[in-house]
mmCIF file of C-alpha atoms in Angstrom:
data_model
loop_
_atom_site.group_PDB
_atom_site.id
_atom_site.type_symbol
_atom_site.label_atom_id
_atom_site.label_comp_id
_atom_site.label_asym_id
_atom_site.label_seq_id
_atom_site.Cartn_x
_atom_site.Cartn_y
_atom_site.Cartn_z
ATOM 1 C CA TYR K 75 7.892 -62.339 -60.846
ATOM 2 C CA ARG K 76 4.826 -60.734 -59.273
ATOM 3 C CA GLY K 77 5.895 -58.605 -56.342
ATOM 4 C CA PHE K 78 9.556 -58.725 -57.375
ATOM 5 C CA GLY K 79 10.094 -54.950 -57.287
ATOM 6 C CA TYR K 80 8.392 -54.499 -53.929
ATOM 7 C CA SER K 81 10.206 -57.490 -52.468
ATOM 8 C CA THR K 82 13.607 -56.254 -53.650
ATOM 9 C CA ALA K 83 13.020 -52.733 -52.347
ATOM 10 C CA LEU K 84 12.315 -53.982 -48.827
ATOM 11 C CA GLN K 85 14.943 -56.708 -48.791
ATOM 12 C CA MET K 86 17.811 -54.233 -48.948
ATOM 13 C CA PRO K 87 17.019 -52.255 -45.753
ATOM 14 C CA SER K 88 15.939 -55.382 -43.894
ATOM 15 C CA ASN K 89 19.206 -57.143 -44.777
ATOM 16 C CA MET K 90 21.176 -54.093 -43.676
ATOM 17 C CA ILE K 91 19.401 -54.058 -40.316
ATOM 18 C CA TYR K 92 19.749 -57.813 -39.903
ATOM 19 C CA LEU K 93 23.465 -58.023 -40.668
ATOM 20 C CA SER K 94 24.349 -54.858 -38.745
ATOM 21 C CA SER K 95 22.507 -55.985 -35.635
ATOM 22 C CA TYR K 96 24.056 -59.462 -35.914
ATOM 23 C CA LEU K 97 27.558 -58.011 -36.027
ATOM 24 C CA VAL K 98 26.924 -55.590 -33.157
ATOM 25 C CA ILE K 99 25.405 -58.273 -30.928
ATOM 26 C CA THR K 100 28.118 -60.786 -31.813
ATOM 27 C CA GLU K 101 30.898 -58.334 -30.986
ATOM 28 C CA ALA K 102 29.219 -57.323 -27.723
ATOM 29 C CA LEU K 103 28.845 -60.956 -26.644
ATOM 30 C CA GLN K 104 32.422 -61.747 -27.645
ATOM 31 C CA ALA K 105 33.725 -58.782 -25.646
ATOM 32 C CA GLN K 106 31.703 -59.844 -22.616
ATOM 33 C CA LEU K 107 32.991 -63.406 -22.908
ATOM 34 C CA GLU K 108 36.586 -62.261 -23.238
ATOM 35 C CA ARG K 109 36.264 -60.302 -20.004
ATOM 36 C CA CYS K 110 35.109 -63.497 -18.293
ATOM 37 C CA CYS K 111 38.037 -65.612 -19.512
ATOM 38 C CA THR K 112 40.240 -66.962 -16.714
ATOM 39 C CA ASN K 113 43.341 -69.074 -16.442
ATOM 40 C CA SER K 114 41.397 -72.034 -15.077
ATOM 41 C CA ALA K 115 41.188 -74.864 -17.625
ATOM 42 C CA ALA K 116 37.720 -75.911 -16.456
ATOM 43 C CA ALA K 117 36.446 -72.339 -16.677
ATOM 44 C CA ARG K 118 37.925 -71.912 -20.150
ATOM 45 C CA CYS K 119 36.183 -75.082 -21.343
ATOM 46 C CA ARG K 120 32.844 -73.791 -20.067
ATOM 47 C CA LEU K 121 33.436 -70.455 -21.753
ATOM 48 C CA GLU K 122 34.312 -72.174 -25.025
ATOM 49 C CA GLY K 123 30.980 -73.963 -24.808
ATOM 50 C CA LEU K 124 29.239 -70.632 -24.262
ATOM 51 C CA ALA K 125 31.142 -69.169 -27.220
ATOM 52 C CA ALA K 126 29.353 -71.672 -29.472
ATOM 53 C CA LEU K 127 26.058 -70.026 -28.494
ATOM 54 C CA ILE K 128 27.149 -66.543 -29.553
ATOM 55 C CA PRO K 129 26.095 -66.830 -33.234
ATOM 56 C CA VAL K 130 22.858 -68.572 -32.237
ATOM 57 C CA THR K 131 21.935 -65.857 -29.730
ATOM 58 C CA ALA K 132 22.910 -63.015 -32.062
ATOM 59 C CA ALA K 133 20.921 -64.548 -34.930
ATOM 60 C CA MET K 134 17.785 -64.949 -32.804
ATOM 61 C CA CYS K 135 17.956 -61.334 -31.597
ATOM 62 C CA SER K 136 18.617 -59.973 -35.099
ATOM 63 C CA GLU K 137 15.799 -61.969 -36.663
ATOM 64 C CA THR K 138 13.349 -60.789 -34.011
ATOM 65 C CA LEU K 139 14.313 -57.175 -34.680
ATOM 66 C CA VAL K 140 14.057 -57.387 -38.446
ATOM 67 C CA SER K 141 10.648 -59.090 -38.235
ATOM 68 C CA LEU K 142 9.178 -55.594 -37.856
ATOM 69 C CA ILE K 143 9.933 -55.203 -41.567
ATOM 70 C CA GLU K 144 9.869 -58.805 -42.727
ATOM 71 C CA VAL K 145 6.323 -59.670 -41.619
ATOM 72 C CA PRO K 146 4.595 -56.839 -43.572
ATOM 73 C CA HIS K 147 6.966 -57.592 -46.438
ATOM 74 C CA ASP K 148 5.857 -61.237 -46.526
ATOM 75 C CA VAL K 149 2.160 -60.369 -46.258
ATOM 76 C CA ILE K 150 2.193 -57.861 -49.120
ATOM 77 C CA THR K 151 4.490 -59.928 -51.342
ATOM 78 C CA GLN K 152 2.247 -62.984 -51.028
ATOM 79 C CA LYS K 153 -0.827 -60.909 -51.785
ATOM 80 C CA LEU K 154 0.863 -59.551 -54.918
ATOM 81 C CA GLN K 155 1.807 -63.058 -56.012
ATOM 82 C CA VAL K 156 -1.761 -64.397 -55.811
ATOM 83 C CA GLN K 157 -3.967 -61.341 -56.357
ATOM 84 C CA HIS K 158 -4.630 -61.960 -60.072
ATOM 85 C CA ALA K 159 -4.575 -65.752 -60.033
ATOM 86 C CA ALA K 160 -8.380 -66.014 -60.189
ATOM 87 C CA ARG K 161 -8.803 -63.543 -63.053
ATOM 88 C CA SER K 162 -8.955 -64.565 -66.674
ATOM 89 C CA GLN K 163 -6.782 -61.617 -67.702
ATOM 90 C CA GLY K 164 -3.489 -60.783 -66.099
ATOM 91 C CA PHE K 165 -2.483 -57.488 -64.605
ATOM 92 C CA GLN K 166 -1.819 -54.815 -67.238
ATOM 93 C CA ARG K 167 0.794 -52.268 -66.229
ATOM 94 C CA SER K 168 0.928 -48.776 -67.705
ATOM 95 C CA TRP K 169 2.779 -45.584 -66.875
ATOM 96 C CA ARG K 170 -0.297 -44.398 -64.942
ATOM 97 C CA THR K 171 -0.518 -47.573 -62.921
ATOM 98 C CA PRO K 172 0.626 -47.019 -59.319
ATOM 99 C CA SER K 173 3.235 -49.288 -57.800
ATOM 100 C CA ARG K 174 1.462 -52.497 -56.929
ATOM 101 C CA GLY K 175 3.350 -52.857 -53.675
ATOM 102 C CA VAL K 176 2.442 -49.406 -52.371
ATOM 103 C CA ASP K 177 -1.110 -49.792 -53.657
ATOM 104 C CA ALA K 178 -1.455 -53.154 -51.901
ATOM 105 C CA VAL K 179 -0.246 -51.662 -48.605
ATOM 106 C CA ARG K 180 -2.768 -48.823 -48.876
ATOM 107 C CA LYS K 181 -5.650 -51.186 -49.610
ATOM 108 C CA VAL K 182 -4.762 -53.573 -46.796
ATOM 109 C CA VAL K 183 -4.442 -50.759 -44.263
ATOM 110 C CA ALA K 184 -7.628 -49.059 -45.464
ATOM 111 C CA VAL K 185 -9.729 -52.226 -45.266
ATOM 112 C CA HIS K 186 -8.224 -54.147 -42.366
ATOM 113 C CA GLY K 187 -6.054 -51.640 -40.480
ATOM 114 C CA TRP K 188 -2.348 -51.672 -39.659
ATOM 115 C CA LYS K 189 -2.601 -54.804 -37.550
ATOM 116 C CA SER K 190 -3.400 -56.832 -40.650
ATOM 117 C CA LEU K 191 0.153 -56.222 -41.906
ATOM 118 C CA TYR K 192 1.371 -58.350 -39.007
ATOM 119 C CA VAL K 193 -0.871 -61.344 -39.574
ATOM 120 C CA GLY K 194 1.120 -64.479 -38.850
ATOM 121 C CA THR K 195 3.799 -62.715 -36.793
ATOM 122 C CA ARG K 196 4.085 -65.603 -34.354
ATOM 123 C CA ALA K 197 4.342 -68.092 -37.193
ATOM 124 C CA HIS K 198 6.948 -65.900 -38.881
ATOM 125 C CA LEU K 199 9.042 -65.769 -35.706
ATOM 126 C CA LEU K 200 8.650 -69.511 -35.205
ATOM 127 C CA THR K 201 9.976 -69.990 -38.746
ATOM 128 C CA SER K 202 12.636 -67.315 -39.086
ATOM 129 C CA VAL K 203 14.157 -67.310 -35.610
ATOM 130 C CA PRO K 204 14.944 -71.066 -35.578
ATOM 131 C CA TRP K 205 16.040 -70.828 -39.238
ATOM 132 C CA SER K 206 18.515 -68.060 -38.461
ATOM 133 C CA ALA K 207 19.718 -69.749 -35.280
ATOM 134 C CA THR K 208 20.249 -73.023 -37.156
ATOM 135 C CA TRP K 209 21.954 -71.316 -40.095
ATOM 136 C CA TRP K 210 24.404 -69.231 -38.107
ATOM 137 C CA GLY K 211 25.097 -71.947 -35.546
ATOM 138 C CA THR K 212 25.792 -74.476 -38.299
ATOM 139 C CA TYR K 213 27.787 -71.989 -40.352
ATOM 140 C CA GLU K 214 30.095 -70.913 -37.542
ATOM 141 C CA GLY K 215 30.383 -74.498 -36.279
ATOM 142 C CA GLY K 216 31.147 -75.697 -39.803
ATOM 143 C CA LYS K 217 33.883 -73.105 -40.188
ATOM 144 C CA PHE K 218 35.389 -74.118 -36.874
ATOM 145 C CA ALA K 219 35.325 -77.815 -37.831
ATOM 146 C CA LEU K 220 36.838 -77.201 -41.271
ATOM 147 C CA HIS K 221 39.572 -74.988 -39.828
ATOM 148 C CA GLY K 222 40.371 -77.754 -37.332
ATOM 149 C CA LEU K 223 40.471 -80.295 -40.152
ATOM 150 C CA CYS K 224 42.885 -78.135 -42.138
ATOM 151 C CA SER K 225 45.130 -77.679 -39.111
ATOM 152 C CA LEU K 226 45.148 -81.434 -38.494
ATOM 153 C CA MET K 227 45.977 -82.173 -42.128
ATOM 154 C CA ASN K 228 48.830 -79.667 -42.118
ATOM 155 C CA ALA K 229 50.209 -81.069 -38.868
ATOM 156 C CA HIS K 230 50.390 -84.571 -40.372
ATOM 157 C CA ALA K 231 51.860 -83.369 -43.663
ATOM 158 C CA SER K 232 55.028 -81.681 -42.500
ATOM 159 C CA ASP K 233 57.481 -83.779 -44.530
ATOM 160 C CA GLY K 234 58.301 -83.414 -48.201
ATOM 161 C CA THR K 235 56.745 -86.611 -49.534
ATOM 162 C CA ARG K 236 54.303 -86.536 -52.412
ATOM 163 C CA ALA K 237 51.468 -87.600 -50.137
ATOM 164 C CA ALA K 238 52.250 -84.758 -47.734
ATOM 165 C CA ILE K 239 52.324 -82.228 -50.579
ATOM 166 C CA CYS K 240 48.938 -83.460 -51.843
ATOM 167 C CA CYS K 241 47.565 -83.300 -48.314
ATOM 168 C CA ARG K 242 48.721 -79.693 -47.921
ATOM 169 C CA GLU K 243 47.219 -78.772 -51.292
ATOM 170 C CA LEU K 244 43.913 -80.367 -50.323
ATOM 171 C CA SER K 245 44.009 -78.519 -47.021
ATOM 172 C CA ALA K 246 44.550 -75.245 -48.875
ATOM 173 C CA HIS K 247 41.566 -75.938 -51.144
ATOM 174 C CA ILE K 248 39.358 -76.769 -48.152
ATOM 175 C CA ALA K 249 40.452 -73.589 -46.388
ATOM 176 C CA THR K 250 39.586 -71.535 -49.480
ATOM 177 C CA MET K 251 36.174 -73.174 -49.821
ATOM 178 C CA THR K 252 35.347 -73.112 -46.094
ATOM 179 C CA PRO K 253 32.704 -70.302 -46.282
ATOM 180 C CA VAL K 254 31.027 -72.012 -49.251
ATOM 181 C CA LEU K 255 30.976 -75.505 -47.715
ATOM 182 C CA ALA K 256 29.843 -74.245 -44.310
ATOM 183 C CA GLY K 257 27.168 -72.075 -45.941
ATOM 184 C CA MET K 258 25.752 -74.919 -48.022
ATOM 185 C CA THR K 259 25.560 -77.198 -44.975
ATOM 186 C CA ALA K 260 23.877 -74.463 -42.975
ATOM 187 C CA GLY K 261 21.341 -73.828 -45.730
ATOM 188 C CA LEU K 262 20.470 -77.518 -45.970
ATOM 189 C CA LEU K 263 19.838 -77.987 -42.248
ATOM 190 C CA ALA K 264 17.976 -74.689 -41.901
ATOM 191 C CA ALA K 265 15.647 -75.499 -44.812
ATOM 192 C CA VAL K 266 14.739 -78.932 -43.434
ATOM 193 C CA MET K 267 14.130 -77.575 -39.941
ATOM 194 C CA ALA K 268 12.006 -74.562 -40.939
ATOM 195 C CA ASN K 269 9.873 -75.994 -43.768
ATOM 196 C CA PRO K 270 6.934 -77.384 -41.701
ATOM 197 C CA ILE K 271 6.237 -74.150 -39.818
ATOM 198 C CA ASP K 272 6.774 -72.150 -43.017
ATOM 199 C CA VAL K 273 3.971 -74.128 -44.680
ATOM 200 C CA VAL K 274 1.653 -73.342 -41.757
ATOM 201 C CA LYS K 275 2.658 -69.656 -41.788
ATOM 202 C CA THR K 276 1.920 -69.329 -45.498
ATOM 203 C CA ARG K 277 -1.513 -70.926 -45.078
ATOM 204 C CA ILE K 278 -2.405 -68.488 -42.281
ATOM 205 C CA GLN K 279 -1.265 -65.450 -44.257
ATOM 206 C CA CYS K 280 -2.873 -66.375 -47.578
ATOM 207 C CA GLN K 281 -6.150 -68.041 -46.564
ATOM 208 C CA ALA K 282 -8.616 -65.626 -45.012
ATOM 209 C CA HIS K 283 -10.666 -68.280 -43.187
ATOM 210 C CA LEU K 284 -7.590 -69.341 -41.210
ATOM 211 C CA LYS K 285 -6.870 -65.911 -39.767
ATOM 212 C CA GLY K 286 -7.354 -65.860 -36.035
ATOM 213 C CA GLN K 287 -6.659 -69.576 -35.644
ATOM 214 C CA GLY K 288 -3.670 -70.760 -33.659
ATOM 215 C CA ILE K 289 -0.585 -72.179 -35.298
ATOM 216 C CA ILE K 290 -0.981 -75.566 -33.651
ATOM 217 C CA THR K 291 -4.651 -75.727 -34.647
ATOM 218 C CA VAL K 292 -3.874 -74.958 -38.286
ATOM 219 C CA ALA K 293 -1.037 -77.499 -38.324
ATOM 220 C CA ARG K 294 -3.227 -80.188 -36.741
ATOM 221 C CA ASN K 295 -6.056 -79.591 -39.228
ATOM 222 C CA LEU K 296 -3.611 -79.570 -42.126
ATOM 223 C CA VAL K 297 -2.132 -82.916 -41.105
ATOM 224 C CA ALA K 298 -5.629 -84.369 -40.568
ATOM 225 C CA ARG K 299 -6.771 -83.328 -44.055
ATOM 226 C CA GLU K 300 -3.651 -83.849 -46.145
ATOM 227 C CA GLY K 301 -1.385 -86.058 -44.040
ATOM 228 C CA PRO K 302 1.994 -85.354 -42.397
ATOM 229 C CA GLN K 303 3.637 -84.990 -45.799
ATOM 230 C CA ALA K 304 1.729 -81.729 -46.248
ATOM 231 C CA LEU K 305 4.119 -80.066 -43.791
ATOM 232 C CA PHE K 306 6.979 -80.794 -46.174
ATOM 233 C CA LYS K 307 5.435 -79.413 -49.340
ATOM 234 C CA GLY K 308 8.037 -77.441 -51.246
ATOM 235 C CA LEU K 309 10.904 -78.913 -49.226
ATOM 236 C CA ALA K 310 12.922 -79.858 -52.311
ATOM 237 C CA LEU K 311 12.604 -76.334 -53.698
ATOM 238 C CA ALA K 312 13.411 -74.831 -50.296
ATOM 239 C CA ILE K 313 16.546 -76.973 -49.996
ATOM 240 C CA MET K 314 17.655 -76.125 -53.524
ATOM 241 C CA PHE K 315 17.094 -72.399 -52.963
ATOM 242 C CA ASP K 316 18.641 -72.229 -49.489
ATOM 243 C CA VAL K 317 21.691 -74.286 -50.437
ATOM 244 C CA LEU K 318 22.227 -72.232 -53.585
ATOM 245 C CA VAL K 319 21.898 -68.892 -51.792
ATOM 246 C CA SER K 320 23.866 -70.065 -48.762
ATOM 247 C CA SER K 321 26.743 -71.224 -50.955
ATOM 248 C CA THR K 322 27.572 -67.558 -51.565
ATOM 249 C CA ALA K 323 26.066 -66.036 -48.408
ATOM 250 C CA GLY K 324 28.930 -67.172 -46.202
ATOM 251 C CA LEU K 325 31.525 -65.925 -48.668
ATOM 252 C CA ARG K 326 29.783 -62.558 -49.000
ATOM 253 C CA TYR K 327 29.552 -62.243 -45.229
ATOM 254 C CA GLU K 328 33.253 -62.979 -44.755
ATOM 255 C CA LEU K 329 34.278 -60.545 -47.489
ATOM 256 C CA VAL K 330 32.084 -57.735 -46.196
ATOM 257 C CA THR K 331 33.252 -58.104 -42.601
ATOM 258 C CA HIS K 332 36.856 -58.314 -43.768
ATOM 259 C CA TRP K 333 36.571 -55.224 -45.946
ATOM 260 C CA ALA K 334 34.820 -53.352 -43.155
ATOM 261 C CA ALA K 335 37.716 -54.268 -40.831
ATOM 262 C CA LYS K 336 35.256 -55.542 -38.230
ATOM 263 C CA THR K 337 36.420 -59.141 -37.804
ATOM 264 C CA PRO K 338 39.382 -60.874 -39.447
ATOM 265 C CA LEU K 339 38.548 -63.742 -41.764
ATOM 266 C CA GLU K 340 40.220 -66.268 -39.481
ATOM 267 C CA LYS K 341 38.289 -65.190 -36.356
ATOM 268 C CA THR K 342 35.199 -67.131 -35.346
ATOM 269 C CA PRO K 343 32.958 -66.875 -32.278
ATOM 270 C CA LEU K 344 33.984 -70.436 -31.365
ATOM 271 C CA ALA K 345 37.623 -69.339 -31.090
ATOM 272 C CA THR K 346 36.933 -66.410 -28.760
ATOM 273 C CA CYS K 347 38.589 -68.001 -25.747
#
């Protein structure tokens, strides 16, 4: 749990900025798309295709904005996690001991300057932006698909037979679990997609001799030394973590937006037009 306090303190404002910017951008894009809707069937189909890109675009913009906080957060957190690994005695905290997070920031800035807090920014963006785009695109697409499945099941279960009743009950359960199922799927795909570049980013940030080298160079050298499987180190843990967190992330997002009266629970970017 090294760096837990510092990590938690910065996660709250960064999550607020991320989610707020995502909602603002999503609503702005939806409003713009609605103004472009026409009565032409061909035009509506094209606009529906563009609507699928709304969560992807909003996620990419939001992740880029929040990287101003996330990159220094990652650098300091990783330093806190490894700073005492080589010592025989662990870190001893007392009431006179300054916060390790603040102390680490001061030392890094004093020795290497402010720019050192943004080491690996390109690698961070290459990891986080595709991760967010994949997560939100899969999540919103998964919701749309599950809602369509429920509608189809209800349409074919309009009579009073036992099979129809069971079908309607199953449809109701799927509808209730839609944010959870869509979130878990999104977490799985995002973890698989982002793991290789995340490995490279972590190497650049934590190993001093790699600083200044390009992402492609570090990746090529890593594969040459340790094989292609090195890019997927920690994938099982990443999948387990992302799926577990994403199983509640979608539900929390839907509840917050519903309570804030921003978007109804049944509204999705894919259903804009």
